[in-house]
Short mmCIF file of C-alpha atoms and ligand atoms in Angstrom, two decimals:
data_model
loop_
_atom_site.label_atom_id
_atom_site.label_comp_id
_atom_site.label_asym_id
_atom_site.label_seq_id
_atom_site.Cartn_x
_atom_site.Cartn_y
_atom_site.Cartn_z
CA MET A 36 301.22 134.44 -0.23
CA ALA A 37 297.67 135.64 0.30
CA GLU A 38 295.38 134.97 -2.64
CA THR A 39 294.22 137.94 -4.73
CA ALA A 40 291.80 138.58 -7.59
CA GLU A 41 292.64 140.70 -10.61
CA LEU A 42 290.29 143.20 -12.16
CA ARG A 43 291.21 144.44 -15.61
CA VAL A 44 289.67 147.71 -16.82
CA GLY A 45 291.06 149.02 -20.12
CA ASP A 46 294.84 148.72 -19.91
CA LYS A 47 294.94 148.82 -16.10
CA THR A 48 294.90 145.85 -13.73
CA TYR A 49 293.88 146.13 -10.11
CA GLU A 50 294.80 143.53 -7.56
CA LEU A 51 292.10 142.86 -4.98
CA PRO A 52 292.64 140.87 -1.77
CA ILE A 53 290.53 137.75 -1.22
CA ILE A 54 289.21 137.32 2.30
CA GLU A 55 288.37 133.82 3.49
CA GLY A 56 285.80 133.23 6.22
CA SER A 57 286.21 130.56 8.93
CA GLU A 58 283.78 128.27 7.07
CA GLY A 59 285.62 128.70 3.76
CA GLU A 60 283.38 131.39 2.22
CA ARG A 61 285.47 133.64 -0.03
CA ALA A 62 285.00 137.33 -0.74
CA ILE A 63 286.79 139.88 -2.90
CA ASP A 64 287.70 142.88 -0.76
CA ILE A 65 286.80 145.98 -2.78
CA SER A 66 287.08 148.49 0.07
CA LYS A 67 289.96 150.34 -1.69
CA LEU A 68 288.59 149.92 -5.23
CA ARG A 69 287.19 153.41 -5.64
CA ALA A 70 290.25 155.10 -4.17
CA ASP A 71 292.51 153.13 -6.54
CA SER A 72 290.41 153.10 -9.71
CA GLY A 73 287.52 155.57 -9.41
CA LEU A 74 285.13 152.65 -9.91
CA ILE A 75 282.39 151.46 -7.59
CA THR A 76 280.41 148.20 -7.72
CA LEU A 77 276.67 147.94 -8.40
CA ASP A 78 274.59 145.29 -6.62
CA PRO A 79 270.92 146.25 -6.11
CA GLY A 80 269.38 144.15 -3.35
CA TYR A 81 272.94 143.33 -2.10
CA GLY A 82 272.72 139.69 -3.27
CA ASN A 83 276.51 139.63 -3.81
CA THR A 84 277.63 142.12 -1.21
CA GLY A 85 279.16 141.31 2.16
CA SER A 86 278.57 144.35 4.36
CA CYS A 87 280.77 143.19 7.24
CA GLU A 88 282.72 140.34 8.77
CA SER A 89 280.70 138.76 11.56
CA ALA A 90 281.20 136.02 14.16
CA ILE A 91 277.57 135.68 15.25
CA THR A 92 275.63 133.42 12.89
CA PHE A 93 276.63 131.04 10.12
CA ILE A 94 274.24 129.99 7.35
CA ASP A 95 274.94 127.57 4.51
CA GLY A 96 271.90 128.14 2.32
CA GLU A 97 272.79 125.34 -0.11
CA LYS A 98 273.01 122.74 2.66
CA GLY A 99 270.29 124.17 4.91
CA ILE A 100 272.64 124.79 7.86
CA LEU A 101 272.11 127.43 10.56
CA ARG A 102 274.38 127.90 13.58
CA TYR A 103 274.48 130.56 16.29
CA ARG A 104 278.07 131.13 17.48
CA GLY A 105 278.92 127.68 16.10
CA TYR A 106 276.06 125.79 17.77
CA PRO A 107 273.61 124.04 15.39
CA ILE A 108 270.11 125.46 15.61
CA GLU A 109 268.72 121.94 16.10
CA GLU A 110 270.74 121.48 19.31
CA LEU A 111 269.84 124.90 20.69
CA ALA A 112 266.16 124.28 19.89
CA GLU A 113 266.23 121.01 21.78
CA HIS A 114 268.32 121.91 24.82
CA SER A 115 268.55 125.67 25.33
CA SER A 116 266.25 128.47 26.44
CA PHE A 117 265.60 131.84 24.85
CA LEU A 118 267.46 133.86 27.48
CA GLU A 119 270.43 131.51 27.29
CA VAL A 120 270.47 131.92 23.49
CA ALA A 121 270.19 135.70 23.88
CA HIS A 122 273.27 135.63 26.13
CA LEU A 123 275.07 133.35 23.66
CA LEU A 124 274.40 135.66 20.71
CA MET A 125 275.37 138.84 22.51
CA ALA A 126 278.34 137.61 24.59
CA GLY A 127 279.69 134.97 22.19
CA ASN A 128 279.60 131.95 24.51
CA LEU A 129 277.05 129.90 26.42
CA PRO A 130 276.85 131.36 29.93
CA SER A 131 277.91 129.44 33.04
CA ALA A 132 275.05 128.70 35.47
CA SER A 133 275.96 131.72 37.60
CA GLU A 134 276.36 134.04 34.58
CA LEU A 135 272.95 132.97 33.34
CA GLU A 136 271.36 133.55 36.74
CA LYS A 137 272.94 137.01 36.95
CA PHE A 138 271.63 137.82 33.47
CA ARG A 139 268.11 136.56 34.31
CA GLU A 140 268.17 138.58 37.53
CA SER A 141 269.06 141.79 35.69
CA ILE A 142 266.37 141.19 33.06
CA ARG A 143 263.80 140.56 35.81
CA TYR A 144 264.80 143.83 37.46
CA HIS A 145 263.97 145.87 34.34
CA THR A 146 260.65 144.33 33.19
CA MET A 147 258.40 147.19 34.29
CA LEU A 148 257.78 150.19 32.04
CA HIS A 149 257.68 153.77 33.29
CA GLU A 150 254.06 154.34 34.39
CA ASP A 151 253.62 157.25 31.95
CA PHE A 152 254.34 154.80 29.14
CA LYS A 153 250.72 153.67 29.30
CA SER A 154 249.72 157.01 27.80
CA VAL A 155 251.99 156.33 24.79
CA PHE A 156 249.82 153.32 23.98
CA SER A 157 246.52 154.93 25.02
CA SER A 158 247.05 157.74 22.53
CA LEU A 159 247.22 155.30 19.60
CA PRO A 160 244.10 154.22 17.70
CA LYS A 161 242.68 150.88 18.89
CA ASP A 162 243.30 149.27 15.52
CA ALA A 163 246.95 150.39 15.36
CA HIS A 164 249.08 147.58 14.03
CA PRO A 165 251.20 146.16 16.91
CA MET A 166 254.38 146.57 14.82
CA ALA A 167 253.74 150.31 14.46
CA ALA A 168 253.00 150.50 18.19
CA CYS A 169 256.11 148.49 19.11
CA SER A 170 258.38 150.53 16.89
CA ALA A 171 256.98 153.79 18.31
CA ALA A 172 257.29 152.50 21.88
CA VAL A 173 260.87 151.27 21.44
CA GLY A 174 261.80 154.64 19.92
CA ALA A 175 260.08 156.31 22.89
CA LEU A 176 262.31 154.38 25.33
CA ALA A 177 264.96 156.95 24.43
CA THR A 178 262.72 159.68 25.88
CA PHE A 179 262.00 157.83 29.14
CA TYR A 180 265.51 156.49 29.72
CA PRO A 181 267.91 159.21 28.47
CA ASP A 182 270.53 158.04 30.98
CA SER A 183 271.55 155.05 28.83
CA LEU A 184 271.86 156.40 25.29
CA ASP A 185 275.61 156.79 24.72
CA PRO A 186 276.80 153.98 22.39
CA ARG A 187 280.41 154.61 23.48
CA ASP A 188 279.81 154.15 27.22
CA PRO A 189 279.96 150.42 28.10
CA ARG A 190 277.89 150.80 31.30
CA GLU A 191 275.14 152.76 29.50
CA VAL A 192 275.17 150.21 26.69
CA GLU A 193 274.73 147.33 29.13
CA VAL A 194 271.83 149.06 30.87
CA SER A 195 270.07 149.87 27.59
CA VAL A 196 270.55 146.28 26.34
CA HIS A 197 269.07 144.79 29.52
CA ARG A 198 266.26 147.34 29.57
CA LEU A 199 265.34 146.55 26.01
CA ILE A 200 265.30 142.78 26.42
CA ALA A 201 263.36 143.07 29.69
CA LYS A 202 260.80 145.58 28.47
CA MET A 203 260.11 144.21 24.99
CA PRO A 204 257.56 141.59 26.22
CA THR A 205 255.84 144.33 28.24
CA ILE A 206 255.78 146.61 25.19
CA ALA A 207 254.46 143.92 22.84
CA SER A 208 251.76 142.90 25.32
CA TYR A 209 250.67 146.55 25.84
CA ALA A 210 250.26 146.91 22.06
CA PHE A 211 247.96 143.87 22.17
CA LYS A 212 246.04 144.82 25.34
CA HIS A 213 245.36 148.29 23.99
CA SER A 214 243.97 146.84 20.74
CA ILE A 215 241.41 144.72 22.60
CA GLY A 216 240.56 147.29 25.27
CA GLN A 217 241.87 145.27 28.23
CA PRO A 218 243.86 146.79 31.11
CA PHE A 219 247.64 146.67 30.88
CA MET A 220 249.08 144.05 33.23
CA TYR A 221 252.16 144.55 35.37
CA PRO A 222 254.96 142.02 34.90
CA ASP A 223 255.07 139.24 37.51
CA ASN A 224 258.75 138.76 38.28
CA ARG A 225 258.18 135.37 39.94
CA LEU A 226 257.69 134.05 36.41
CA ASP A 227 260.42 133.36 33.89
CA TYR A 228 260.79 135.38 30.69
CA VAL A 229 258.35 133.53 28.46
CA GLU A 230 255.84 132.81 31.24
CA ASN A 231 255.87 136.49 32.09
CA PHE A 232 255.18 137.39 28.46
CA LEU A 233 252.19 135.01 28.38
CA HIS A 234 250.95 136.47 31.66
CA LEU A 235 251.27 140.01 30.28
CA MET A 236 249.40 139.00 27.12
CA PHE A 237 246.63 136.77 28.40
CA ALA A 238 246.04 137.47 32.13
CA THR A 239 243.48 140.00 33.34
CA PRO A 240 243.30 141.65 36.78
CA CYS A 241 239.99 139.92 37.60
CA GLU A 242 240.89 136.24 37.29
CA ASP A 243 243.70 133.91 38.21
CA PHE A 244 245.86 132.97 35.24
CA THR A 245 248.04 129.91 35.02
CA VAL A 246 250.61 129.59 32.27
CA ASP A 247 250.21 126.38 30.27
CA PRO A 248 253.70 124.78 30.20
CA VAL A 249 253.04 123.40 26.68
CA VAL A 250 252.37 126.91 25.42
CA ALA A 251 255.39 128.38 27.27
CA LYS A 252 257.68 125.73 25.78
CA ALA A 253 256.33 126.33 22.27
CA ILE A 254 256.86 130.09 22.51
CA ASP A 255 260.35 129.62 23.96
CA LEU A 256 261.20 127.39 20.98
CA LEU A 257 259.84 129.90 18.46
CA LEU A 258 261.81 132.73 20.08
CA ILE A 259 265.04 130.67 19.87
CA LEU A 260 264.42 129.89 16.20
CA HIS A 261 263.88 133.56 15.36
CA ALA A 262 266.76 134.92 17.46
CA ASP A 263 269.22 135.68 14.65
CA HIS A 264 269.70 135.23 10.93
CA GLU A 265 272.83 137.22 10.03
CA GLN A 266 272.56 140.16 7.58
CA ASN A 267 268.82 140.04 6.78
CA CYS A 268 266.89 143.23 5.97
CA SER A 269 266.04 144.24 9.56
CA THR A 270 269.46 143.36 10.99
CA SER A 271 271.19 145.29 8.21
CA THR A 272 268.85 148.18 9.04
CA VAL A 273 269.86 148.04 12.71
CA ARG A 274 273.54 148.04 11.74
CA LEU A 275 273.10 150.86 9.24
CA VAL A 276 271.16 153.09 11.64
CA GLY A 277 273.56 152.17 14.46
CA SER A 278 276.55 153.08 12.29
CA SER A 279 275.54 156.74 12.54
CA ASN A 280 276.09 156.36 16.33
CA ALA A 281 272.34 156.66 16.88
CA ASN A 282 271.37 155.13 20.23
CA LEU A 283 270.36 151.47 20.55
CA PHE A 284 266.64 152.20 20.97
CA ALA A 285 266.59 154.24 17.74
CA ALA A 286 268.37 151.49 15.79
CA ILE A 287 266.07 148.73 17.10
CA SER A 288 262.97 150.82 16.43
CA ALA A 289 264.11 151.08 12.79
CA GLY A 290 264.76 147.32 12.71
CA ILE A 291 261.20 146.64 13.88
CA ASN A 292 259.85 148.69 10.98
CA ALA A 293 262.04 146.82 8.49
CA LEU A 294 260.87 143.49 9.88
CA TRP A 295 257.22 144.45 9.43
CA GLY A 296 257.27 144.14 5.62
CA PRO A 297 255.53 141.08 4.12
CA ARG A 298 258.69 140.00 2.27
CA HIS A 299 260.40 139.75 5.67
CA GLY A 300 258.87 139.05 9.11
CA GLY A 301 255.43 140.28 8.04
CA ALA A 302 255.19 137.06 6.02
CA ASN A 303 253.98 135.16 9.10
CA GLN A 304 250.80 137.26 9.21
CA GLU A 305 250.43 136.96 5.43
CA VAL A 306 250.68 133.17 5.62
CA ILE A 307 247.83 132.84 8.09
CA GLU A 308 245.70 135.28 6.08
CA MET A 309 246.45 133.23 2.95
CA LEU A 310 245.43 129.99 4.70
CA LYS A 311 242.23 131.61 5.98
CA THR A 312 241.40 132.94 2.51
CA ILE A 313 241.89 129.49 1.02
CA GLU A 314 239.66 128.02 3.73
CA GLY A 315 237.05 130.79 3.47
CA GLU A 316 236.81 130.88 -0.32
CA GLY A 317 236.93 127.10 -0.64
CA VAL A 318 239.83 127.41 -3.14
CA SER A 319 241.77 124.18 -3.62
CA GLY A 320 245.48 124.04 -2.76
CA ARG A 321 246.31 123.33 -6.41
CA GLU A 322 244.28 126.33 -7.60
CA PHE A 323 246.09 128.63 -5.15
CA VAL A 324 249.53 127.35 -6.13
CA GLU A 325 248.66 128.04 -9.79
CA ARG A 326 247.73 131.61 -8.82
CA ALA A 327 251.03 132.06 -6.96
CA LYS A 328 252.91 131.07 -10.13
CA ASP A 329 250.98 133.41 -12.39
CA ARG A 330 252.91 136.64 -13.08
CA ASP A 331 249.63 138.46 -13.81
CA ASP A 332 248.22 137.53 -10.39
CA THR A 333 249.54 139.34 -7.32
CA SER A 334 249.24 136.23 -5.08
CA ARG A 335 252.49 134.65 -3.92
CA LEU A 336 252.92 131.58 -1.83
CA SER A 337 253.67 133.42 1.42
CA GLY A 338 256.11 131.60 3.68
CA PHE A 339 257.93 130.12 0.67
CA GLY A 340 261.28 131.14 -0.77
CA HIS A 341 264.37 132.70 0.73
CA ARG A 342 267.28 134.79 -0.50
CA VAL A 343 269.85 132.54 1.17
CA TYR A 344 268.26 129.09 1.55
CA LYS A 345 268.17 127.15 -1.69
CA ASN A 346 267.27 124.06 0.31
CA PHE A 347 265.01 123.45 3.31
CA ASP A 348 265.09 126.23 5.90
CA PRO A 349 266.16 124.24 9.00
CA ARG A 350 263.91 126.42 11.17
CA ALA A 351 260.85 125.49 9.10
CA LYS A 352 261.56 121.78 9.62
CA ILE A 353 261.70 122.24 13.40
CA ILE A 354 258.58 124.42 13.47
CA LYS A 355 256.55 122.00 11.34
CA LYS A 356 257.30 119.17 13.77
CA ALA A 357 256.55 121.43 16.77
CA CYS A 358 253.25 122.38 15.12
CA PHE A 359 252.04 118.79 15.15
CA ASP A 360 253.33 118.18 18.72
CA VAL A 361 251.82 121.33 20.21
CA LEU A 362 248.46 120.97 18.49
CA GLU A 363 248.21 117.36 19.63
CA LYS A 364 249.11 118.25 23.23
CA LEU A 365 246.58 121.10 23.25
CA GLY A 366 243.94 118.89 21.61
CA VAL A 367 243.51 121.36 18.74
CA ASN A 368 242.31 120.18 15.34
CA SER A 369 243.50 122.76 12.83
CA LYS A 370 242.06 123.04 9.33
CA LEU A 371 244.71 125.69 8.65
CA LEU A 372 247.49 123.17 9.35
CA GLU A 373 245.87 120.71 6.93
CA ILE A 374 245.80 123.39 4.22
CA ALA A 375 249.43 124.35 4.91
CA VAL A 376 250.58 120.73 4.61
CA GLU A 377 248.65 120.33 1.36
CA LEU A 378 250.16 123.53 -0.11
CA GLU A 379 253.65 122.43 0.86
CA GLU A 380 253.19 119.00 -0.72
CA ILE A 381 251.90 120.48 -3.98
CA ALA A 382 254.58 123.18 -4.19
CA LEU A 383 257.50 120.86 -3.45
CA LYS A 384 256.51 118.69 -6.45
CA ASP A 385 255.75 121.58 -8.78
CA ASP A 386 258.34 122.42 -11.46
CA TYR A 387 258.03 126.18 -10.86
CA PHE A 388 259.02 125.84 -7.18
CA VAL A 389 261.54 123.05 -7.81
CA GLN A 390 263.41 124.98 -10.52
CA ARG A 391 263.60 128.11 -8.38
CA ASN A 392 264.58 126.20 -5.21
CA LEU A 393 261.60 127.55 -3.28
CA TYR A 394 261.03 125.79 0.07
CA PRO A 395 258.94 126.64 3.14
CA ASN A 396 260.69 129.22 5.33
CA VAL A 397 260.48 130.06 9.05
CA ASP A 398 257.16 131.87 8.57
CA PHE A 399 255.23 129.06 6.88
CA TYR A 400 254.13 127.08 9.96
CA SER A 401 254.75 129.46 12.89
CA GLY A 402 251.35 131.17 12.57
CA VAL A 403 249.51 127.89 12.98
CA ILE A 404 251.07 127.56 16.46
CA TYR A 405 250.41 131.21 17.34
CA THR A 406 246.76 130.78 16.30
CA ALA A 407 246.36 127.56 18.28
CA ILE A 408 247.45 129.32 21.48
CA GLY A 409 245.06 132.24 20.95
CA THR A 410 247.35 134.91 19.46
CA PRO A 411 245.62 137.24 17.00
CA ASP A 412 247.11 137.40 13.47
CA LYS A 413 248.22 141.01 13.85
CA MET A 414 250.52 140.05 16.76
CA PHE A 415 252.53 137.45 14.84
CA THR A 416 255.21 139.78 13.52
CA ALA A 417 255.58 141.37 16.97
CA MET A 418 256.34 137.86 18.29
CA PHE A 419 259.01 137.59 15.58
CA ALA A 420 260.44 140.94 16.72
CA LEU A 421 260.59 139.71 20.32
CA GLY A 422 262.60 136.72 19.14
CA ARG A 423 264.89 138.67 16.80
CA LEU A 424 265.75 141.30 19.43
CA PRO A 425 268.92 139.63 20.84
CA GLY A 426 270.19 139.08 17.29
CA TRP A 427 269.71 142.74 16.42
CA ILE A 428 271.46 143.76 19.64
CA ALA A 429 274.33 141.32 19.05
CA HIS A 430 274.94 142.87 15.62
CA TRP A 431 274.72 146.42 16.98
CA LEU A 432 277.29 145.50 19.65
CA GLU A 433 279.56 143.74 17.16
CA MET A 434 279.44 146.68 14.77
CA HIS A 435 280.49 149.09 17.50
CA ALA A 436 283.24 146.75 18.69
CA GLN A 437 284.59 146.70 15.11
CA ASP A 438 284.43 150.50 15.06
CA GLN A 439 282.81 150.33 11.64
CA ARG A 440 282.61 153.49 9.54
CA ILE A 441 279.21 155.03 8.96
CA GLY A 442 277.20 152.90 6.49
CA ARG A 443 276.92 154.91 3.33
CA PRO A 444 276.43 153.11 0.00
CA ARG A 445 277.05 154.91 -3.27
CA GLN A 446 274.91 154.94 -6.40
CA VAL A 447 275.19 155.15 -10.17
CA TYR A 448 273.38 158.35 -11.07
CA GLN A 449 271.13 157.96 -14.14
CA GLY A 450 269.16 161.23 -13.97
CA GLU A 451 269.03 164.56 -15.79
CA LEU A 452 272.28 166.35 -16.62
CA SER A 453 272.86 169.82 -15.20
CA ARG A 454 270.15 172.31 -16.24
CA SER A 455 269.16 175.82 -15.18
CA TYR A 456 266.24 176.70 -12.96
CA VAL A 457 263.21 178.08 -14.82
CA PRO A 458 260.77 180.35 -12.88
CA ALA A 459 257.22 178.90 -12.51
CA SER A 460 255.77 181.64 -14.75
CA SER A 461 257.95 180.51 -17.65
CA ARG A 462 257.38 176.69 -17.41
N1 CMC B 274 255.79 132.50 -4.46
C1 CMC B 274 255.91 132.48 -5.82
N2 CMC B 274 257.06 132.75 -6.49
C2 CMC B 274 258.13 133.07 -5.75
C3 CMC B 274 258.09 133.11 -4.34
C4 CMC B 274 256.86 132.81 -3.70
N3 CMC B 274 256.76 132.84 -2.36
N4 CMC B 274 259.31 133.47 -3.87
C5 CMC B 274 260.09 133.64 -4.95
N5 CMC B 274 259.39 133.40 -6.09
C6 CMC B 274 259.92 133.43 -7.47
C7 CMC B 274 260.12 134.86 -7.95
O1 CMC B 274 258.96 135.34 -8.60
C8 CMC B 274 261.28 134.70 -8.91
O2 CMC B 274 260.78 134.13 -10.09
P1 CMC B 274 261.44 134.54 -11.53
O3 CMC B 274 262.86 134.06 -11.47
O4 CMC B 274 260.61 133.85 -12.53
O5 CMC B 274 261.35 136.03 -11.62
C9 CMC B 274 262.14 133.64 -8.23
O6 CMC B 274 261.23 132.86 -7.44
C10 CMC B 274 263.24 134.21 -7.34
O7 CMC B 274 262.63 135.05 -6.36
P2 CMC B 274 263.13 136.47 -5.92
O8 CMC B 274 261.96 137.29 -5.51
O9 CMC B 274 264.05 137.01 -6.96
O10 CMC B 274 263.99 136.05 -4.65
P3 CMC B 274 264.52 137.02 -3.54
O11 CMC B 274 265.71 136.35 -2.96
O12 CMC B 274 264.72 138.39 -4.06
O13 CMC B 274 263.33 137.09 -2.48
C11 CMC B 274 261.81 136.41 -0.77
C12 CMC B 274 263.21 136.24 -1.37
C13 CMC B 274 261.78 135.75 0.59
C14 CMC B 274 261.54 137.92 -0.56
C15 CMC B 274 260.76 135.81 -1.73
O14 CMC B 274 261.01 134.44 -1.86
C16 CMC B 274 259.34 136.04 -1.22
O15 CMC B 274 258.77 137.10 -1.48
N6 CMC B 274 258.74 135.05 -0.50
C17 CMC B 274 257.44 135.22 0.09
C18 CMC B 274 257.52 136.11 1.33
C19 CMC B 274 258.17 135.34 2.49
O16 CMC B 274 257.82 134.21 2.80
N7 CMC B 274 259.07 136.03 3.19
C20 CMC B 274 259.72 135.49 4.41
C21 CMC B 274 261.18 135.18 4.17
S1 CMC B 274 261.93 134.19 5.50
C22 CMC B 274 261.78 135.08 6.96
C23 CMC B 274 262.27 136.48 6.94
O17 CMC B 274 263.22 136.85 6.28
O18 CMC B 274 261.67 137.26 7.66
#
């Protein structure tokens, strides 16, 4: 007989089914609780709430395990490519050679943006943050490509998915080019996905540009490592917005905004700014760690801590190693990397961080690589968005396949009781 949990309220007992996940995680199914008992559950920040059943990504935060569709992140990082991982996340399996080629071909076909799109970027202030520009531009895709907006039409969905993946590097690079006053580049479809992105970002019309294979490999790795992370804030946003049957572009645009926050993807920019402040002010690592622990000081150790990982974030381990490899291959000597390593060493031995299980997360070392290859700080979170895109799409697709109801949490009202309107003259 299936296992159940019992909830006793007063003299009534409610039996609640227990759902078991494929990796043994157990959850009490409360979906009928309100209908049966009139009660709801309260869980601000959703630390104990499963919003869906999902087959995309598995995390064991206690053991530091991350798998996409069953494949360990370490193996994908070593052997796969970003487009292959994107296909894996969205379709559920690694593609055959011909499926992958067909997918690449379709992505190549859609890389260019509508020519009038340039005016979307040109109308923004030069110092617009790239995340604001990217979110606006992805939302605007719905105005340029209204022929692929119906979430219930499989052909339209496929076209919008391929358009989005293909155009995102072009969009991110236009946000950057506009900020530095350089002309927008056209995609070069002889290049692969990551090479094309680097071309769009760093080439100019007046000089030849050759993609450095070390840089292309490093970016490909970072994109793989960022590609999905189950029900994080931005992915939950994409699912929630998507649950209203809003089109894919609208849902992803919302996800980009959620990712921007410094507690989420925006932490990669915060980390590099923190390292630069420490370098610029000549503060010692120890002094900064003390500040991060002080409740009366607003400083936090950016790039440390995670809601789910109570052990090393496996992505951070891979990125730290890549950091040393890439910097050595590029011949870059980075003071920022030295400071990051020192901060990590101090924090990992400090009682405050040990007791709270705070470890470096994905954002702690990534910015050192982005900086070494010439990416400005403000672009870091847009690079994260580029990586997370297939994960967001995979969740949007999964949610629609499950035919999930509209996402609509409840609340416990704690406000004024009913009172009568008083005209302004009598208040
Ligand atoms: N520096 C100093 N103290 C910290 C930090 C930190 N980076 N992170 C958590 N704490 C403390 C926090 O003050 C709390 O202490 P106490 O129990 O005394 O009140 C305790 O650790 C638990 O933290 P929390 O804020 O309740 O944990 P959370 O699960 O709600 O938040 C987090 C997780 C990632 C938002 C938080 O750790 C944080 O703000 N970290 C810095 C920002 C960051 O690196 N974000 C990127 C996360 S990974 C990539 C991504 O999701 O995009």
